[in-house]
Coordinates of C-alpha atoms in Angstrom, one line a residue:
M1 CA 0.0 0.0 0.0
P2 CA 1.5 3.3 -1.0
K3 CA 2.3 5.9 1.7
S4 CA 0.8 9.3 1.7
D5 CA 3.4 12.2 2.0
G6 CA 0.8 15.0 1.9
K7 CA 2.5 16.6 -1.1
S8 CA 1.4 14.0 -3.7
S9 CA -2.2 14.2 -2.4
S10 CA -2.2 18.0 -2.7
I11 CA -0.8 17.8 -6.3
N12 CA -3.4 15.2 -7.3
S13 CA -6.1 17.4 -5.8
D14 CA -4.9 20.4 -7.9
K15 CA -4.8 18.5 -11.1
N16 CA -7.9 16.3 -10.9
D17 CA -10.9 18.6 -11.8
S18 CA -13.1 15.5 -12.1
L19 CA -13.3 15.5 -8.3
K20 CA -15.4 18.6 -8.2
Q21 CA -18.6 17.8 -6.3
T22 CA -21.0 20.5 -7.5
K23 CA -21.4 23.1 -10.3
M24 CA -19.3 25.5 -8.2
G25 CA -16.8 25.8 -11.0
N26 CA -19.3 28.0 -12.8
F27 CA -18.6 30.7 -10.3
F28 CA -14.8 30.6 -10.6
S29 CA -14.6 31.7 -14.2
G30 CA -14.5 35.3 -15.4
N31 CA -13.0 38.4 -13.8
K32 CA -14.5 40.1 -10.7
S33 CA -15.2 43.1 -12.8
D34 CA -17.7 41.0 -14.7
K35 CA -19.8 40.4 -11.6
K36 CA -22.5 42.7 -10.3
P37 CA -23.1 42.7 -6.5
K38 CA -26.7 42.2 -5.6
M39 CA -26.6 44.2 -2.4
K40 CA -24.4 46.2 -0.2
K41 CA -21.5 44.0 1.1
K42 CA -22.0 42.8 4.7
K43 CA -19.7 41.0 7.0
S44 CA -18.5 37.7 5.5
V45 CA -18.1 34.5 7.3
L46 CA -14.5 34.7 5.9
D47 CA -13.9 37.9 7.9
D48 CA -12.2 36.6 11.0
E49 CA -11.7 38.6 14.1
S50 CA -8.3 39.2 15.5
S51 CA -7.8 37.3 18.7
Y52 CA -5.5 34.8 20.5
F53 CA -7.9 32.0 19.7
T54 CA -8.0 32.9 16.0
S55 CA -4.2 32.9 15.9
Y56 CA -4.1 29.6 17.6
R57 CA -6.6 28.0 15.2
R58 CA -4.8 29.3 12.2
N59 CA -1.5 28.0 13.5
D60 CA -2.9 24.6 14.4
L61 CA -4.4 24.1 10.9
E62 CA -1.3 25.4 9.2
Q63 CA 0.9 22.9 11.2
Y64 CA -1.5 20.1 10.1
R65 CA -1.3 21.1 6.4
K66 CA 2.5 21.2 6.6
G67 CA 2.7 17.7 8.1
Y68 CA 3.6 18.8 11.7
P69 CA 7.2 19.9 11.0
G70 CA 9.6 18.8 13.7
K71 CA 7.2 16.3 15.2
R72 CA 8.9 13.0 16.0
D73 CA 7.5 9.5 16.1
N74 CA 7.4 7.3 19.2
P75 CA 7.6 3.7 18.1
R76 CA 6.5 2.5 21.5
L77 CA 3.0 4.0 20.9
N78 CA 1.0 1.5 18.9
D79 CA -2.5 1.4 20.3
N80 CA -4.0 2.9 17.2
M81 CA -2.4 0.3 15.0
K82 CA -3.6 -2.5 17.3
F83 CA -7.1 -1.1 17.4
Y84 CA -7.3 -0.9 13.6
K85 CA -6.0 -4.5 13.3
N86 CA -8.9 -5.5 15.6
E87 CA -6.5 -6.5 18.4
L88 CA -7.4 -3.9 21.0
K89 CA -10.7 -2.5 22.3
S90 CA -11.3 1.2 22.5
Y91 CA -11.6 2.7 25.9
P92 CA -13.6 3.7 27.9
D93 CA -16.8 1.7 27.3
G94 CA -15.7 0.8 23.8
D95 CA -15.3 -2.3 21.7
F96 CA -13.2 -3.9 18.9
I97 CA -13.4 -1.9 15.7
D98 CA -15.2 -4.7 13.8
N99 CA -17.9 -4.8 16.5
I100 CA -18.2 -1.0 16.4
H101 CA -18.7 -1.0 12.6
K102 CA -21.2 -3.8 12.8
K103 CA -23.2 -3.0 16.0
W104 CA -22.9 0.8 16.3
W105 CA -23.7 1.6 12.6
G106 CA -27.1 3.2 12.6
D107 CA -27.3 3.5 16.4
Y108 CA -27.5 7.2 16.3
E109 CA -28.2 7.7 20.0
R110 CA -25.0 5.9 21.0
L111 CA -22.9 7.6 18.3
E112 CA -24.2 11.0 19.6
R113 CA -23.8 10.5 23.3
H114 CA -20.6 8.3 23.5
H115 CA -17.6 10.7 23.6
G116 CA -14.7 8.3 23.7
Y117 CA -14.9 6.3 20.4
V118 CA -14.1 9.2 18.0
Q119 CA -10.5 9.5 19.1
W120 CA -10.0 5.8 18.4
L121 CA -11.9 5.6 15.1
F122 CA -10.2 8.8 13.8
P123 CA -6.8 9.1 15.4
I124 CA -4.7 12.2 14.4
R125 CA -1.2 13.4 15.3
E126 CA -2.6 15.6 18.0
T127 CA -3.7 15.1 21.6
G128 CA -7.5 14.7 21.9
M129 CA -10.1 14.9 24.7
N130 CA -9.9 11.2 25.4
F131 CA -6.8 10.7 27.5
H132 CA -7.0 7.0 27.1
A133 CA -6.4 7.4 23.3
Q134 CA -3.0 8.0 22.0
E135 CA -1.7 10.4 19.4
L136 CA -1.3 8.8 15.9
Q137 CA 2.2 8.0 15.0
Q138 CA 3.6 8.0 11.4
C139 CA 4.8 4.4 11.9
E140 CA 1.2 3.4 12.8
I141 CA -0.1 5.1 9.6
N142 CA 2.4 3.1 7.5
A143 CA 1.5 -0.2 9.3
I144 CA -2.2 0.3 8.9
M145 CA -1.9 1.2 5.2
D146 CA 0.3 -1.8 4.6
D147 CA -2.4 -4.1 6.0
P148 CA -5.3 -4.3 3.4
V149 CA -7.8 -5.5 6.0
A150 CA -6.9 -2.8 8.5
F151 CA -6.8 -0.2 5.8
D152 CA -10.3 -1.1 4.6
R153 CA -11.5 -0.2 8.1
V154 CA -10.4 3.4 7.6
L155 CA -12.9 4.0 4.9
K156 CA -15.6 2.1 6.7
S157 CA -15.2 4.4 9.7
Y158 CA -15.7 7.4 7.5
K159 CA -18.8 5.9 5.8
M160 CA -20.3 5.1 9.2
M161 CA -20.0 8.7 10.4
L162 CA -21.4 10.0 7.1
D163 CA -24.4 7.8 7.6
F164 CA -24.7 9.3 11.1
Y165 CA -24.8 12.8 9.4
G166 CA -27.3 11.8 6.7
M167 CA -24.8 11.5 3.9
E168 CA -23.5 8.8 1.5
L169 CA -20.1 8.3 -0.1
D170 CA -19.1 7.5 -3.7
E171 CA -15.8 5.6 -2.9
K172 CA -14.5 6.0 -6.5
T173 CA -14.6 9.9 -6.6
G174 CA -15.1 10.8 -2.9
Q175 CA -18.3 12.7 -3.7
V176 CA -20.8 13.1 -1.0
S177 CA -24.6 13.1 -1.5
R178 CA -27.7 13.0 0.6
A179 CA -28.8 9.7 2.2
N180 CA -32.4 8.6 2.4
N181 CA -32.6 9.8 6.0
W182 CA -31.0 13.2 5.3
R183 CA -33.9 15.4 6.6
A184 CA -33.8 14.0 10.2
R185 CA -30.0 13.8 10.3
F186 CA -29.4 17.3 8.9
S187 CA -31.8 18.6 11.4
H188 CA -29.8 16.9 14.1
L189 CA -26.4 18.1 12.8
N190 CA -27.7 21.7 12.7
R191 CA -28.1 21.7 16.4
S192 CA -25.4 19.2 17.5
Y193 CA -22.4 21.5 17.6
H194 CA -19.9 19.1 19.2
N195 CA -20.1 17.1 16.0
Y196 CA -18.4 20.0 14.2
L197 CA -15.2 19.3 16.2
R198 CA -15.6 15.6 15.3
I199 CA -15.8 16.5 11.6
T200 CA -12.6 18.6 11.8
R201 CA -10.8 15.5 13.3
I202 CA -12.3 13.2 10.6
L203 CA -11.0 15.4 7.8
K204 CA -7.6 15.6 9.3
F205 CA -7.6 11.8 9.7
L206 CA -8.5 11.3 6.0
G207 CA -5.6 13.3 4.9
E208 CA -3.2 11.2 7.0
F209 CA -4.3 8.0 5.3
G210 CA -4.1 9.0 1.6
Y211 CA -7.7 10.3 1.3
E212 CA -6.8 14.0 0.9
H213 CA -8.9 14.1 -2.3
Y214 CA -12.0 13.2 -0.3
K215 CA -12.0 16.5 1.6
R216 CA -13.0 18.9 -1.1
P217 CA -16.1 16.9 -2.1
F218 CA -17.2 16.9 1.5
V219 CA -16.6 20.7 2.0
E220 CA -18.3 21.5 -1.4
F221 CA -21.3 19.4 -0.5
T222 CA -21.7 21.0 2.9
L223 CA -21.3 24.5 1.5
Q224 CA -23.9 23.8 -1.1
E225 CA -26.3 22.5 1.5
A226 CA -25.6 25.5 3.8
M227 CA -25.6 28.4 1.3
E228 CA -27.8 27.2 -1.6
N229 CA -30.2 24.7 -0.2
E230 CA -30.2 26.2 3.3
T231 CA -30.4 22.8 5.0
L232 CA -27.1 23.0 7.0
E233 CA -27.0 26.7 7.7
N234 CA -25.5 26.3 11.2
T235 CA -22.5 24.4 9.9
L236 CA -21.3 27.3 7.7
E237 CA -18.9 29.0 10.1
S238 CA -17.2 25.7 11.1
C239 CA -17.1 24.6 7.5
V240 CA -15.4 27.7 6.3
R241 CA -13.0 28.3 9.2
Y242 CA -12.1 24.7 10.0
W243 CA -13.1 22.1 7.5
L244 CA -12.1 24.0 4.5
E245 CA -8.8 24.9 6.1
T246 CA -7.9 21.2 6.5
I247 CA -7.5 21.0 2.7
K248 CA -3.8 21.1 1.8
S249 CA -4.1 22.4 -1.7
D250 CA -3.9 26.2 -1.7
K251 CA -5.7 26.3 -5.1
D252 CA -8.7 24.3 -3.8
R253 CA -9.0 26.4 -0.6
E254 CA -8.9 29.6 -2.6
Q255 CA -11.5 28.4 -5.1
L256 CA -13.9 27.4 -2.3
K257 CA -13.4 30.7 -0.5
D258 CA -14.1 32.5 -3.8
Y259 CA -17.3 30.6 -4.1
V260 CA -18.3 31.6 -0.5
R261 CA -17.7 35.3 -1.3
K262 CA -19.8 35.2 -4.4
M263 CA -22.6 33.3 -2.8
E264 CA -22.7 35.8 0.1
A265 CA -22.7 38.8 -2.2
G266 CA -25.2 37.4 -4.6
Y267 CA -23.0 37.7 -7.7
S268 CA -24.4 36.8 -11.1
S269 CA -22.7 34.4 -13.4
P270 CA -20.3 36.2 -15.9
D271 CA -22.8 35.8 -18.8
D272 CA -25.8 37.0 -16.9
D273 CA -27.0 40.6 -17.0
T274 CA -29.3 40.3 -14.1
N275 CA -28.4 40.7 -10.5
E276 CA -29.8 37.4 -9.3
L277 CA -27.6 34.6 -8.3
V278 CA -27.6 31.6 -10.6
S279 CA -27.0 28.7 -8.2
S280 CA -26.6 25.1 -9.2
A281 CA -29.9 24.2 -7.5
K282 CA -31.7 26.8 -9.6
V283 CA -30.0 25.6 -12.7
D284 CA -31.1 22.0 -12.0
K285 CA -34.7 23.2 -11.6
M286 CA -34.5 25.2 -14.9
V287 CA -33.1 22.2 -16.7
E288 CA -35.9 20.0 -15.3
K289 CA -38.6 22.4 -16.4
S290 CA -37.0 22.7 -19.8
L291 CA -37.1 18.9 -20.2
E292 CA -40.7 18.8 -19.3
N293 CA -41.5 21.5 -21.8
Q294 CA -39.6 19.7 -24.5
A295 CA -41.5 16.4 -23.7
D296 CA -44.7 18.3 -24.2
I297 CA -43.5 19.8 -27.5
D298 CA -42.4 16.3 -28.7
K299 CA -45.9 15.0 -27.9
R300 CA -47.6 17.7 -29.9
K301 CA -45.3 17.0 -32.8
K302 CA -46.8 13.5 -33.1
M303 CA -49.3 15.0 -35.5
D304 CA -49.3 14.2 -39.2
D305 CA -50.3 16.5 -42.0
S306 CA -54.0 15.8 -41.6
G307 CA -53.8 16.9 -38.0
E308 CA -54.5 13.5 -36.7
D309 CA -52.4 11.8 -34.0
I310 CA -50.2 9.2 -35.6
D311 CA -50.5 7.0 -32.5
E312 CA -53.2 4.8 -34.1
A313 CA -53.5 2.5 -31.2
S314 CA -54.4 5.4 -28.9
N315 CA -56.9 6.7 -31.5
E316 CA -58.5 3.4 -32.0
E317 CA -59.0 3.1 -28.2
W318 CA -60.7 6.5 -28.0
K319 CA -62.9 5.7 -31.0
K320 CA -64.2 2.6 -29.2
K321 CA -64.9 4.6 -26.1
E322 CA -66.8 7.2 -28.1
E323 CA -68.8 4.5 -29.8
Q324 CA -69.7 2.9 -26.5
M325 CA -70.7 6.2 -25.0
K326 CA -72.9 6.9 -28.0
K327 CA -74.6 3.6 -27.7
N328 CA -75.1 4.1 -24.0
S329 CA -76.7 7.5 -24.6
Q330 CA -79.0 6.1 -27.3
K331 CA -80.0 3.2 -24.9
E332 CA -80.8 5.7 -22.1
E333 CA -82.9 7.8 -24.5
K334 CA -84.9 4.8 -25.7
E335 CA -85.6 3.6 -22.2
R336 CA -86.8 7.1 -21.3
L337 CA -89.2 7.1 -24.2
G338 CA -90.4 3.5 -23.6
I339 CA -88.9 1.8 -26.6
D340 CA -87.9 -1.9 -26.3
T341 CA -84.0 -1.6 -26.2
E342 CA -83.4 -5.4 -25.9
E343 CA -85.3 -6.0 -29.1
T344 CA -83.3 -3.3 -30.9
E345 CA -80.0 -4.5 -29.6
G346 CA -80.8 -8.0 -30.6
K347 CA -81.4 -6.9 -34.1
E348 CA -78.1 -5.0 -34.1
R349 CA -76.2 -8.1 -32.9
K350 CA -77.8 -10.3 -35.6
E351 CA -76.8 -7.8 -38.3
D352 CA -73.2 -9.1 -38.6
G353 CA -74.4 -12.6 -39.7
M354 CA -76.9 -11.4 -42.4
N355 CA -76.6 -11.0 -46.2
E356 CA -76.9 -7.6 -47.9
E357 CA -80.7 -7.9 -48.4
E358 CA -81.4 -8.9 -44.8
K359 CA -79.1 -6.1 -43.6
E360 CA -81.1 -3.6 -45.7
D361 CA -84.3 -4.8 -44.1
V362 CA -82.9 -4.5 -40.7
Q363 CA -81.5 -1.0 -41.5
K364 CA -85.0 0.0 -42.7
L365 CA -86.5 -1.3 -39.6
L366 CA -84.0 0.5 -37.4
Q367 CA -84.7 3.7 -39.4
D368 CA -88.4 3.3 -38.9
E369 CA -87.8 2.8 -35.1
E370 CA -85.6 5.9 -35.1
K371 CA -88.3 7.9 -36.8
K372 CA -90.8 6.6 -34.4
M373 CA -88.5 7.5 -31.5
K374 CA -88.1 11.0 -32.9
E375 CA -91.9 11.4 -33.2
L376 CA -92.4 10.2 -29.7
K377 CA -89.7 12.6 -28.5
E378 CA -91.4 15.5 -30.2
K379 CA -94.8 14.5 -28.9
H380 CA -93.3 14.2 -25.4
E381 CA -91.8 17.7 -25.7
M382 CA -95.2 19.1 -26.9
D383 CA -97.0 17.5 -24.0
M384 CA -94.4 19.0 -21.6
E385 CA -95.0 22.5 -23.0
T386 CA -98.8 22.0 -22.7
D387 CA -98.4 20.9 -19.1
N388 CA -96.2 23.9 -18.3
A389 CA -98.7 26.3 -20.0
D390 CA -101.6 24.8 -17.9
E391 CA -99.5 25.2 -14.8
K392 CA -98.9 28.9 -15.5
T393 CA -102.6 29.4 -16.2
G394 CA -103.5 27.8 -13.0
E395 CA -101.0 30.1 -11.2
M396 CA -102.6 33.1 -12.8
D397 CA -106.1 32.0 -11.8
T398 CA -105.0 31.5 -8.3
T399 CA -103.5 35.0 -8.2

């Protein structure tokens, strides 16, 4: 298993544009002079206050990105390696890693309330809150990556926590997408702030084990959900100031920051004269509507020169329905006027088995009956008019 030296991962991240998660690249083209601000600039999430804590955070993240210069290994510390080889239980109140992956996956209550397992599942080269867990050593990273079974557990740990956050992973590209349970899990993540510290640790951990190229897709996905879809709004500050800053590629970090600035300011795309932001979510909706309109146009184009639908099967079906409706209407009319419908229908059914002369006789008989029906109908209408006139006369006499 190849070792990760940090630099190669950064270079690959710079060169491989196929790893871009969203349509954010649309916002990176063009000059700033081409953009038109939608509103007066307000304080950006990128505008960081000047304080001791801010200085400490920036230094901490810079030391990580540089690979902790001057930090020495301690070969006697190997608990992380033993844990990932399923030889040692996490502590306190933990378990072997295979049992955690099998039994804890989907147990969201346990994953939320248990505070000791994260330092074991995602060891980094820094001291954590669990004093029973050790700092990760470079020799442990090498040993775990050289063991295929142990190394597979690295990705399984990441996927388990993504599921906890309502997300899914494409292992081939590192892209992150919504899981089926995303609504409930996003709602939880929006108010569970201690998970933001966990995510910073998880991203640092990925970089130590050759998955540097997985970070940008995660950050892009979170930014899109926070700023475009407004489903993870509360994660925005941590995403910009911590998660984004774990990415080792200067180019990737700057592109993502540029996206944040333009989303905040409501910039248009370079080819748009309006002041409205054209986000990827809006573009997707526009494309979907366009496809629906095109489908409707294609359906209308299924008309030949005579104006008839060329879908003969559909036309034939409608003709049968219209014929049946006509027969039902005639039957109801005959019944209302007292004509024997069974006798008439019987004659119609026999018509198919007759010769031409017999058919003519039947047609004549049907015409006579139709004439008779028409006369009865006219007589019925005249009687109704007479009755109505008598009723009105009676009303006048009463008055």
